[in-house]
mmCIF file of C-alpha atoms in Angstrom:
data_model
loop_
_atom_site.group_PDB
_atom_site.id
_atom_site.type_symbol
_atom_site.label_atom_id
_atom_site.label_comp_id
_atom_site.label_asym_id
_atom_site.label_seq_id
_atom_site.Cartn_x
_atom_site.Cartn_y
_atom_site.Cartn_z
ATOM 1 C CA MET K 18 0.000 0.000 0.000
ATOM 2 C CA ASN K 19 1.323 3.451 -0.826
ATOM 3 C CA SER K 20 0.499 6.937 0.461
ATOM 4 C CA LYS K 21 -1.945 7.600 -2.383
ATOM 5 C CA GLU K 22 -3.917 4.457 -1.482
ATOM 6 C CA TYR K 23 -3.752 5.481 2.188
ATOM 7 C CA ASN K 24 -5.278 8.872 1.390
ATOM 8 C CA LEU K 25 -7.975 7.172 -0.653
ATOM 9 C CA SER K 26 -8.769 4.848 2.258
ATOM 10 C CA VAL K 27 -9.087 7.880 4.560
ATOM 11 C CA ASP K 28 -11.580 9.430 2.133
ATOM 12 C CA LEU K 29 -13.529 6.196 1.680
ATOM 13 C CA TYR K 30 -13.675 4.747 5.193
ATOM 14 C CA SER K 31 -13.119 7.404 7.853
ATOM 15 C CA ASP K 32 -16.816 8.349 8.110
ATOM 16 C CA ASN K 33 -17.938 4.713 8.260
ATOM 17 C CA VAL K 34 -15.402 3.810 10.945
ATOM 18 C CA TYR K 35 -16.334 6.920 12.935
ATOM 19 C CA ARG K 36 -20.077 6.102 12.785
ATOM 20 C CA PHE K 37 -19.389 2.517 13.842
ATOM 21 C CA ILE K 38 -17.330 3.565 16.854
ATOM 22 C CA LEU K 39 -19.691 6.411 17.789
ATOM 23 C CA LYS K 40 -22.690 4.064 17.776
ATOM 24 C CA ASN K 41 -20.808 1.792 20.173
ATOM 25 C CA ILE K 42 -19.399 4.268 22.672
ATOM 26 C CA ARG K 43 -21.655 7.330 22.162
ATOM 27 C CA ASP K 44 -18.852 9.811 22.884
ATOM 28 C CA GLU K 45 -17.819 11.974 19.930
ATOM 29 C CA ASP K 46 -14.405 12.949 21.292
ATOM 30 C CA ARG K 47 -13.425 9.390 22.163
ATOM 31 C CA ALA K 48 -14.736 8.181 18.792
ATOM 32 C CA HIS K 49 -12.558 10.754 16.995
ATOM 33 C CA ASP K 50 -9.548 9.634 19.040
ATOM 34 C CA ILE K 51 -10.140 5.959 18.270
ATOM 35 C CA VAL K 52 -10.544 6.631 14.542
ATOM 36 C CA GLN K 53 -7.385 8.751 14.583
ATOM 37 C CA ASP K 54 -5.474 5.985 16.385
ATOM 38 C CA SER K 55 -6.733 3.432 13.855
ATOM 39 C CA PHE K 56 -5.534 5.465 10.889
ATOM 40 C CA GLU K 57 -2.223 6.091 12.658
ATOM 41 C CA LYS K 58 -1.774 2.324 13.073
ATOM 42 C CA LEU K 59 -2.593 1.882 9.388
ATOM 43 C CA TRP K 60 0.026 4.495 8.493
ATOM 44 C CA ARG K 61 2.671 2.751 10.628
ATOM 45 C CA ASN K 62 1.854 -0.598 8.962
ATOM 46 C CA LEU K 63 1.470 0.767 5.447
ATOM 47 C CA ASP K 64 3.958 -1.696 3.982
ATOM 48 C CA HIS K 65 2.229 -4.695 5.567
ATOM 49 C CA VAL K 66 -1.407 -3.938 4.695
ATOM 50 C CA ASN K 67 -2.891 -5.025 1.400
ATOM 51 C CA SER K 68 -4.863 -2.189 -0.193
ATOM 52 C CA GLU K 69 -7.688 -4.609 -1.047
ATOM 53 C CA LYS K 70 -8.153 -5.482 2.643
ATOM 54 C CA VAL K 71 -7.761 -2.001 4.103
ATOM 55 C CA LYS K 72 -11.459 -1.682 5.037
ATOM 56 C CA SER K 73 -11.367 -4.864 7.080
ATOM 57 C CA TYR K 74 -8.059 -3.826 8.631
ATOM 58 C CA LEU K 75 -9.466 -0.434 9.669
ATOM 59 C CA PHE K 76 -12.653 -1.818 11.203
ATOM 60 C CA THR K 77 -10.726 -4.543 13.022
ATOM 61 C CA THR K 78 -8.159 -2.068 14.317
ATOM 62 C CA ALA K 79 -10.833 0.436 15.363
ATOM 63 C CA TYR K 80 -12.826 -2.271 17.120
ATOM 64 C CA HIS K 81 -9.811 -3.513 19.089
ATOM 65 C CA THR K 82 -8.711 0.041 19.888
ATOM 66 C CA MET K 83 -12.225 0.747 21.184
ATOM 67 C CA ILE K 84 -12.171 -2.399 23.345
ATOM 68 C CA ASP K 85 -8.770 -1.416 24.742
ATOM 69 C CA ALA K 86 -10.054 2.087 25.550
ATOM 70 C CA ILE K 87 -13.140 0.670 27.274
ATOM 71 C CA ARG K 88 -11.022 -1.741 29.309
ATOM 72 C CA LYS K 89 -8.635 1.019 30.299
ATOM 73 C CA GLU K 90 -11.527 3.220 31.369
ATOM 74 C CA SER K 91 -13.161 0.404 33.337
ATOM 75 C CA ARG K 92 -9.951 -0.050 35.336
ATOM 76 C CA GLN K 93 -9.977 3.644 36.196
ATOM 77 C CA THR K 94 -13.586 3.964 37.300
ATOM 78 C CA VAL K 95 -16.152 1.681 38.856
ATOM 79 C CA ILE K 96 -18.843 0.692 36.411
ATOM 80 C CA GLU K 97 -21.988 -1.078 37.519
ATOM 81 C CA ASP K 98 -22.870 -4.355 35.852
ATOM 82 C CA TYR K 99 -24.927 -3.799 32.752
ATOM 83 C CA ASN K 100 -28.303 -5.526 32.862
ATOM 84 C CA VAL K 101 -30.462 -5.699 29.773
ATOM 85 C CA PRO K 102 -33.853 -4.391 30.808
ATOM 86 C CA GLU K 103 -36.869 -6.502 29.997
ATOM 87 C CA GLU K 104 -39.066 -3.589 29.036
ATOM 88 C CA THR K 105 -40.966 -2.649 25.954
ATOM 89 C CA HIS K 106 -41.715 0.652 24.375
ATOM 90 C CA ASP K 107 -45.489 0.827 24.666
ATOM 91 C CA GLU K 108 -46.182 4.529 24.220
ATOM 92 C CA GLN K 109 -47.304 5.802 20.865
ATOM 93 C CA TYR K 110 -44.395 7.436 19.088
ATOM 94 C CA SER K 111 -43.738 8.480 15.525
ATOM 95 C CA ASP K 112 -39.932 8.649 15.319
ATOM 96 C CA LEU K 113 -38.887 5.072 14.621
ATOM 97 C CA ALA K 114 -35.228 6.004 14.205
ATOM 98 C CA GLU K 115 -35.065 7.500 17.694
ATOM 99 C CA VAL K 116 -36.785 4.484 19.233
ATOM 100 C CA LEU K 117 -34.449 2.128 17.379
ATOM 101 C CA ASN K 118 -31.353 4.108 18.416
ATOM 102 C CA GLU K 119 -32.481 3.990 22.045
ATOM 103 C CA ALA K 120 -33.014 0.237 21.763
ATOM 104 C CA VAL K 121 -29.562 -0.270 20.205
ATOM 105 C CA LYS K 122 -27.985 1.734 23.056
ATOM 106 C CA ARG K 123 -29.460 -0.746 25.539
ATOM 107 C CA LEU K 124 -27.828 -3.784 23.900
ATOM 108 C CA PRO K 125 -24.777 -5.364 25.553
ATOM 109 C CA ASP K 126 -21.526 -4.221 23.911
ATOM 110 C CA ILE K 127 -20.832 -7.337 21.854
ATOM 111 C CA GLN K 128 -24.423 -7.566 20.574
ATOM 112 C CA ARG K 129 -24.407 -3.871 19.658
ATOM 113 C CA THR K 130 -21.108 -4.316 17.836
ATOM 114 C CA VAL K 131 -22.195 -7.283 15.723
ATOM 115 C CA ILE K 132 -25.610 -5.812 14.904
ATOM 116 C CA LEU K 133 -24.010 -2.526 13.812
ATOM 117 C CA LEU K 134 -21.462 -4.326 11.660
ATOM 118 C CA ARG K 135 -24.141 -6.504 10.074
ATOM 119 C CA ASP K 136 -27.097 -4.168 9.641
ATOM 120 C CA TYR K 137 -25.474 -0.729 9.453
ATOM 121 C CA GLU K 138 -22.194 -1.515 7.706
ATOM 122 C CA GLY K 139 -23.260 -4.586 5.686
ATOM 123 C CA TYR K 140 -20.503 -6.979 6.752
ATOM 124 C CA SER K 141 -20.924 -10.717 6.243
ATOM 125 C CA TYR K 142 -20.937 -13.111 9.209
ATOM 126 C CA LYS K 143 -17.427 -14.236 8.300
ATOM 127 C CA GLU K 144 -16.111 -10.655 8.148
ATOM 128 C CA ILE K 145 -17.732 -9.815 11.487
ATOM 129 C CA GLY K 146 -16.089 -12.893 12.973
ATOM 130 C CA GLU K 147 -12.708 -11.716 11.708
ATOM 131 C CA VAL K 148 -13.208 -8.222 13.141
ATOM 132 C CA THR K 149 -14.457 -9.386 16.552
ATOM 133 C CA LEU K 150 -12.437 -12.620 16.786
ATOM 134 C CA LEU K 151 -15.641 -14.664 17.133
ATOM 135 C CA SER K 152 -16.699 -17.735 15.200
ATOM 136 C CA GLU K 153 -19.440 -17.372 12.594
ATOM 137 C CA ALA K 154 -21.763 -19.371 14.868
ATOM 138 C CA GLN K 155 -21.127 -16.988 17.770
ATOM 139 C CA VAL K 156 -21.742 -13.993 15.503
ATOM 140 C CA LYS K 157 -25.063 -15.456 14.369
ATOM 141 C CA VAL K 158 -26.120 -16.128 17.967
ATOM 142 C CA TYR K 159 -25.275 -12.595 19.089
ATOM 143 C CA ILE K 160 -27.106 -11.083 16.101
ATOM 144 C CA TYR K 161 -30.144 -13.277 16.786
ATOM 145 C CA ARG K 162 -30.206 -12.286 20.468
ATOM 146 C CA ALA K 163 -29.820 -8.617 19.596
ATOM 147 C CA ARG K 164 -32.681 -8.756 17.105
ATOM 148 C CA VAL K 165 -34.924 -10.556 19.618
ATOM 149 C CA PHE K 166 -34.198 -7.845 22.184
ATOM 150 C CA LEU K 167 -34.799 -5.058 19.638
ATOM 151 C CA LYS K 168 -38.082 -6.632 18.609
ATOM 152 C CA SER K 169 -39.270 -6.976 22.201
ATOM 153 C CA TYR K 170 -38.109 -3.457 23.075
ATOM 154 C CA ILE K 171 -39.867 -1.809 20.168
ATOM 155 C CA GLY K 172 -42.989 -3.902 20.664
ATOM 156 C CA LYS K 173 -45.863 -3.659 18.280
ATOM 157 C CA MET K 174 -45.252 -1.548 15.181
ATOM 158 C CA GLU K 175 -48.682 0.076 15.518
ATOM 159 C CA LEU K 176 -47.439 1.777 18.684
ATOM 160 C CA VAL K 177 -44.368 3.150 16.922
ATOM 161 C CA VAL K 178 -45.884 4.328 13.647
#
């Protein structure tokens, strides 16, 4: 990979990587830092990265950088255990995107990650497994569980529309 291909990858993938990280951690400044770190790692490994696989490399690097940042932060502060609430959204509401975003925020980290990679970024099960270091079967299970939770959270569509 050369510097021209690097610049092209910045143009093509920086927004997608940023959205992926932002959806996971919901902190714009930290998301910018993680994306910046990911592109810095790509720059340092320019000679070792195939330009055809740069998208996968960036998402994998950003994902692992995000996990490292979360782990570092959890060692610094006390975080309560995350429990998935068993509630539904039963008020009438017309903004489906807002309801869906709220539901996605309530997913456990790994489920949120795989559902975002699959449904928002369009990755295959195999690619998601490579990014998250999970088997395809584990990816499918996490996506299934996330979709079941999202369906139960949103409830009946008549209440949302």
